[in-house]
């Protein structure tokens, strides 16, 4: 407690030691109101650094560490001061963080180019399109590709799959792993799959993922599908705000997972079959602004002739829009 005044006040010329990310080095256990038992619970729940607590919601934190809301608010407010949330960073600091971003090949050179190298870590990449457009194929392909060494377009990492539609197929992994010379058995052993039975369960699994990532080198989290449960459970206009609130929380939970673990997040989404007077396209992704604003990359998949699929990059912060044509075969996704 005696430390409180000293650590909470941050002067502009403060010389408190900071990490490369600009975060002040300080243990979670140093926060006012956090004893050893609470510190342990927080860390177990994935709140391992100041920033993760600073950006948490009081109710989440209270739940994670069995605290009262008032205590949670106090802890968050202290963490905010320590983590210097909302402060400005110079471009070179951001460039340094960006330099740690890893990229996973999609299997298609054309699509990798469109994405500036592949599916990025620290971001959410959304694959949306109608039934059969190949979303789940892409998820399987990424689950295999991420295991390759960096020189081959992977990140040498393991995978978490949150499967809401029961469409994960080990057989498909075996085919795709064989095709790129990975041992299929080993490939399967690095993919950690959980079926989500409803949206609540889906949200719980995002928390479980944080636990698993402590013992495994998880470099990719897949959520297939992101919206199906939410869409099925929240029907009718009156439920929209509630649904969007939950979806928003889930999106931020998985984005945080990506940041904390420098992992990529790949999600699938369905489309509304609704004519759009402005864009002329009869299909729009589910989830509205919430999904649209939180996903960094949005890829729209359309069926073309035979096994061809057209992938369109939409709304990227730093890449031009464009399209790539890919094929889906027994080996997986290719140009
Ligand atoms: P979505 O998830 O968008 O509904 P999928 O990813 O399940 O769609 O895509 C299904 C399509 O993928 C099938 O219609 C087929 O064209 C292709 N596909 C699935 N498995 C194989 C395979 N083993 N060999 C070739 N193509 C396949
Ligand atoms: Mg699917």
PDB file of C-alpha atoms in Angstrom, residues 96-246:
ATOM      1  CA  UNK A  96       8.696  -1.389 -33.651  1.00  0.00           C
ATOM      2  CA  UNK A  97       5.605  -3.186 -32.347  1.00  0.00           C
ATOM      3  CA  UNK A  98       4.394  -3.714 -35.899  1.00  0.00           C
ATOM      4  CA  UNK A  99       7.765  -5.250 -36.766  1.00  0.00           C
ATOM      5  CA  UNK A 100       6.898  -8.150 -34.461  1.00  0.00           C
ATOM      6  CA  UNK A 101       3.773  -8.944 -36.495  1.00  0.00           C
ATOM      7  CA  UNK A 102       3.978 -12.435 -37.987  1.00  0.00           C
ATOM      8  CA  UNK A 103       2.251 -13.597 -41.157  1.00  0.00           C
ATOM      9  CA  UNK A 104       0.730 -16.946 -42.083  1.00  0.00           C
ATOM     10  CA  UNK A 105       0.471 -17.973 -45.715  1.00  0.00           C
ATOM     11  CA  UNK A 106      -3.047 -18.747 -46.941  1.00  0.00           C
ATOM     12  CA  UNK A 107      -1.767 -21.293 -49.460  1.00  0.00           C
ATOM     13  CA  UNK A 108      -2.412 -18.857 -52.315  1.00  0.00           C
ATOM     14  CA  UNK A 109       0.390 -16.505 -53.367  1.00  0.00           C
ATOM     15  CA  UNK A 110      -2.089 -14.124 -54.962  1.00  0.00           C
ATOM     16  CA  UNK A 111      -4.112 -13.861 -51.763  1.00  0.00           C
ATOM     17  CA  UNK A 112      -0.977 -13.539 -49.620  1.00  0.00           C
ATOM     18  CA  UNK A 113       0.081 -10.611 -51.799  1.00  0.00           C
ATOM     19  CA  UNK A 114      -3.333  -9.026 -51.450  1.00  0.00           C
ATOM     20  CA  UNK A 115      -2.947  -9.318 -47.667  1.00  0.00           C
ATOM     21  CA  UNK A 116       0.563  -7.871 -47.703  1.00  0.00           C
ATOM     22  CA  UNK A 117       2.214 -11.218 -46.950  1.00  0.00           C
ATOM     23  CA  UNK A 118      -0.464 -13.372 -45.327  1.00  0.00           C
ATOM     24  CA  UNK A 119      -2.814 -13.485 -42.346  1.00  0.00           C
ATOM     25  CA  UNK A 120      -1.332 -11.210 -39.669  1.00  0.00           C
ATOM     26  CA  UNK A 121      -0.846 -11.705 -35.952  1.00  0.00           C
ATOM     27  CA  UNK A 122      -2.233  -9.058 -33.547  1.00  0.00           C
ATOM     28  CA  UNK A 123      -5.242  -8.678 -35.863  1.00  0.00           C
ATOM     29  CA  UNK A 124      -8.580 -10.279 -36.592  1.00  0.00           C
ATOM     30  CA  UNK A 125      -9.039 -11.508 -40.143  1.00  0.00           C
ATOM     31  CA  UNK A 126     -12.638 -12.204 -41.061  1.00  0.00           C
ATOM     32  CA  UNK A 127     -13.645 -14.566 -43.871  1.00  0.00           C
ATOM     33  CA  UNK A 128     -17.246 -14.044 -44.840  1.00  0.00           C
ATOM     34  CA  UNK A 129     -19.417 -15.466 -47.561  1.00  0.00           C
ATOM     35  CA  UNK A 130     -22.356 -17.678 -48.252  1.00  0.00           C
ATOM     36  CA  UNK A 131     -22.641 -21.374 -47.429  1.00  0.00           C
ATOM     37  CA  UNK A 132     -20.072 -23.444 -49.320  1.00  0.00           C
ATOM     38  CA  UNK A 133     -17.919 -20.455 -50.279  1.00  0.00           C
ATOM     39  CA  UNK A 134     -14.877 -22.053 -48.634  1.00  0.00           C
ATOM     40  CA  UNK A 135     -14.648 -20.330 -45.257  1.00  0.00           C
ATOM     41  CA  UNK A 136     -14.104 -23.547 -43.330  1.00  0.00           C
ATOM     42  CA  UNK A 137     -11.576 -24.718 -45.918  1.00  0.00           C
ATOM     43  CA  UNK A 138      -9.518 -21.600 -45.229  1.00  0.00           C
ATOM     44  CA  UNK A 139      -9.694 -22.257 -41.486  1.00  0.00           C
ATOM     45  CA  UNK A 140      -8.335 -25.780 -41.947  1.00  0.00           C
ATOM     46  CA  UNK A 141      -5.618 -24.540 -44.270  1.00  0.00           C
ATOM     47  CA  UNK A 142      -4.455 -21.860 -41.847  1.00  0.00           C
ATOM     48  CA  UNK A 143      -4.479 -24.396 -38.974  1.00  0.00           C
ATOM     49  CA  UNK A 144      -1.980 -26.460 -40.961  1.00  0.00           C
ATOM     50  CA  UNK A 145       0.067 -23.619 -42.435  1.00  0.00           C
ATOM     51  CA  UNK A 146       0.732 -21.862 -39.120  1.00  0.00           C
ATOM     52  CA  UNK A 147       2.671 -24.951 -38.043  1.00  0.00           C
ATOM     53  CA  UNK A 148       5.249 -24.586 -40.804  1.00  0.00           C
ATOM     54  CA  UNK A 149       8.512 -22.800 -40.048  1.00  0.00           C
ATOM     55  CA  UNK A 150       8.657 -19.076 -40.847  1.00  0.00           C
ATOM     56  CA  UNK A 151      10.748 -19.642 -43.996  1.00  0.00           C
ATOM     57  CA  UNK A 152       7.847 -21.671 -45.408  1.00  0.00           C
ATOM     58  CA  UNK A 153       5.152 -19.167 -44.503  1.00  0.00           C
ATOM     59  CA  UNK A 154       4.212 -20.414 -41.039  1.00  0.00           C
ATOM     60  CA  UNK A 155       4.957 -19.323 -37.496  1.00  0.00           C
ATOM     61  CA  UNK A 156       5.984 -22.693 -36.087  1.00  0.00           C
ATOM     62  CA  UNK A 157       3.035 -22.521 -33.723  1.00  0.00           C
ATOM     63  CA  UNK A 158      -0.034 -24.336 -32.485  1.00  0.00           C
ATOM     64  CA  UNK A 159      -3.709 -23.615 -33.022  1.00  0.00           C
ATOM     65  CA  UNK A 160      -6.898 -23.129 -31.041  1.00  0.00           C
ATOM     66  CA  UNK A 161     -10.153 -23.814 -32.873  1.00  0.00           C
ATOM     67  CA  UNK A 162     -13.505 -22.715 -31.479  1.00  0.00           C
ATOM     68  CA  UNK A 163     -15.896 -24.753 -33.586  1.00  0.00           C
ATOM     69  CA  UNK A 164     -19.508 -23.622 -33.351  1.00  0.00           C
ATOM     70  CA  UNK A 165     -20.922 -25.526 -36.334  1.00  0.00           C
ATOM     71  CA  UNK A 166     -19.242 -28.897 -35.815  1.00  0.00           C
ATOM     72  CA  UNK A 167     -17.406 -28.617 -39.122  1.00  0.00           C
ATOM     73  CA  UNK A 168     -13.851 -29.304 -37.982  1.00  0.00           C
ATOM     74  CA  UNK A 169     -12.653 -32.408 -39.854  1.00  0.00           C
ATOM     75  CA  UNK A 170      -9.412 -34.152 -38.857  1.00  0.00           C
ATOM     76  CA  UNK A 171      -9.463 -35.964 -42.232  1.00  0.00           C
ATOM     77  CA  UNK A 172      -9.182 -32.618 -43.959  1.00  0.00           C
ATOM     78  CA  UNK A 173      -6.190 -31.672 -41.818  1.00  0.00           C
ATOM     79  CA  UNK A 174      -4.539 -34.983 -42.743  1.00  0.00           C
ATOM     80  CA  UNK A 175      -4.984 -34.255 -46.476  1.00  0.00           C
ATOM     81  CA  UNK A 176      -3.661 -30.717 -46.189  1.00  0.00           C
ATOM     82  CA  UNK A 177      -0.715 -31.667 -43.975  1.00  0.00           C
ATOM     83  CA  UNK A 178       0.249 -34.489 -46.345  1.00  0.00           C
ATOM     84  CA  UNK A 179       0.160 -32.076 -49.253  1.00  0.00           C
ATOM     85  CA  UNK A 180       2.791 -29.794 -47.707  1.00  0.00           C
ATOM     86  CA  UNK A 181       4.933 -32.559 -46.215  1.00  0.00           C
ATOM     87  CA  UNK A 182       3.941 -32.195 -42.564  1.00  0.00           C
ATOM     88  CA  UNK A 183       3.423 -35.322 -40.486  1.00  0.00           C
ATOM     89  CA  UNK A 184      -0.401 -35.497 -40.293  1.00  0.00           C
ATOM     90  CA  UNK A 185      -0.448 -36.995 -36.821  1.00  0.00           C
ATOM     91  CA  UNK A 186       1.816 -34.321 -35.460  1.00  0.00           C
ATOM     92  CA  UNK A 187      -0.188 -31.649 -37.251  1.00  0.00           C
ATOM     93  CA  UNK A 188      -3.381 -32.890 -35.593  1.00  0.00           C
ATOM     94  CA  UNK A 189      -1.712 -32.949 -32.196  1.00  0.00           C
ATOM     95  CA  UNK A 190      -1.029 -29.211 -32.480  1.00  0.00           C
ATOM     96  CA  UNK A 191      -4.642 -28.269 -33.142  1.00  0.00           C
ATOM     97  CA  UNK A 192      -6.704 -27.779 -29.979  1.00  0.00           C
ATOM     98  CA  UNK A 193     -10.388 -27.956 -30.851  1.00  0.00           C
ATOM     99  CA  UNK A 194     -13.373 -27.105 -28.669  1.00  0.00           C
ATOM    100  CA  UNK A 195     -16.975 -27.262 -29.735  1.00  0.00           C
ATOM    101  CA  UNK A 196     -18.975 -24.262 -28.590  1.00  0.00           C
ATOM    102  CA  UNK A 197     -22.550 -25.273 -27.882  1.00  0.00           C
ATOM    103  CA  UNK A 198     -23.998 -21.791 -27.573  1.00  0.00           C
ATOM    104  CA  UNK A 199     -22.840 -18.181 -27.554  1.00  0.00           C
ATOM    105  CA  UNK A 200     -22.241 -18.164 -23.823  1.00  0.00           C
ATOM    106  CA  UNK A 201     -20.058 -21.243 -24.115  1.00  0.00           C
ATOM    107  CA  UNK A 202     -18.259 -19.623 -27.036  1.00  0.00           C
ATOM    108  CA  UNK A 203     -17.386 -16.653 -24.829  1.00  0.00           C
ATOM    109  CA  UNK A 204     -16.148 -18.928 -22.054  1.00  0.00           C
ATOM    110  CA  UNK A 205     -13.906 -20.741 -24.507  1.00  0.00           C
ATOM    111  CA  UNK A 206     -12.178 -17.487 -25.402  1.00  0.00           C
ATOM    112  CA  UNK A 207     -11.170 -17.250 -21.745  1.00  0.00           C
ATOM    113  CA  UNK A 208     -10.066 -20.894 -21.652  1.00  0.00           C
ATOM    114  CA  UNK A 209      -7.895 -20.176 -24.662  1.00  0.00           C
ATOM    115  CA  UNK A 210      -5.866 -17.725 -22.607  1.00  0.00           C
ATOM    116  CA  UNK A 211      -5.150 -20.484 -20.111  1.00  0.00           C
ATOM    117  CA  UNK A 212      -4.066 -22.930 -22.807  1.00  0.00           C
ATOM    118  CA  UNK A 213      -1.791 -20.336 -24.380  1.00  0.00           C
ATOM    119  CA  UNK A 214       0.307 -20.320 -21.214  1.00  0.00           C
ATOM    120  CA  UNK A 215       1.546 -23.858 -21.808  1.00  0.00           C
ATOM    121  CA  UNK A 216       1.330 -23.998 -25.624  1.00  0.00           C
ATOM    122  CA  UNK A 217       2.865 -21.765 -28.237  1.00  0.00           C
ATOM    123  CA  UNK A 218      -0.466 -20.730 -29.740  1.00  0.00           C
ATOM    124  CA  UNK A 219       0.018 -18.621 -32.876  1.00  0.00           C
ATOM    125  CA  UNK A 220      -3.465 -18.861 -34.350  1.00  0.00           C
ATOM    126  CA  UNK A 221      -6.991 -18.774 -32.949  1.00  0.00           C
ATOM    127  CA  UNK A 222      -9.835 -19.801 -35.219  1.00  0.00           C
ATOM    128  CA  UNK A 223     -13.499 -19.067 -34.553  1.00  0.00           C
ATOM    129  CA  UNK A 224     -15.706 -20.868 -37.080  1.00  0.00           C
ATOM    130  CA  UNK A 225     -18.305 -19.426 -37.024  1.00  0.00           C
ATOM    131  CA  UNK A 226     -18.064 -16.149 -35.146  1.00  0.00           C
ATOM    132  CA  UNK A 227     -21.718 -15.186 -35.490  1.00  0.00           C
ATOM    133  CA  UNK A 228     -23.811 -18.331 -36.010  1.00  0.00           C
ATOM    134  CA  UNK A 229     -24.789 -18.846 -32.365  1.00  0.00           C
ATOM    135  CA  UNK A 230     -25.430 -15.166 -31.772  1.00  0.00           C
ATOM    136  CA  UNK A 231     -27.560 -15.004 -34.862  1.00  0.00           C
ATOM    137  CA  UNK A 232     -29.587 -18.067 -33.911  1.00  0.00           C
ATOM    138  CA  UNK A 233     -30.093 -17.108 -30.264  1.00  0.00           C
ATOM    139  CA  UNK A 234     -30.880 -13.434 -30.555  1.00  0.00           C
ATOM    140  CA  UNK A 235     -33.827 -13.271 -32.881  1.00  0.00           C
ATOM    141  CA  UNK A 236     -35.941 -10.189 -33.423  1.00  0.00           C
ATOM    142  CA  UNK A 237     -35.318  -6.470 -33.205  1.00  0.00           C
ATOM    143  CA  UNK A 238     -35.620  -6.158 -29.444  1.00  0.00           C
ATOM    144  CA  UNK A 239     -32.586  -8.382 -28.870  1.00  0.00           C
ATOM    145  CA  UNK A 240     -30.216  -6.566 -31.193  1.00  0.00           C
ATOM    146  CA  UNK A 241     -28.522  -4.326 -28.622  1.00  0.00           C
ATOM    147  CA  UNK A 242     -27.919  -7.248 -26.297  1.00  0.00           C
ATOM    148  CA  UNK A 243     -26.523  -9.381 -29.091  1.00  0.00           C
ATOM    149  CA  UNK A 244     -24.233  -6.655 -30.349  1.00  0.00           C
ATOM    150  CA  UNK A 245     -22.979  -5.992 -26.829  1.00  0.00           C
ATOM    151  CA  UNK A 246     -22.041  -9.631 -26.312  1.00  0.00           C
TER     152      UNK A 246
END
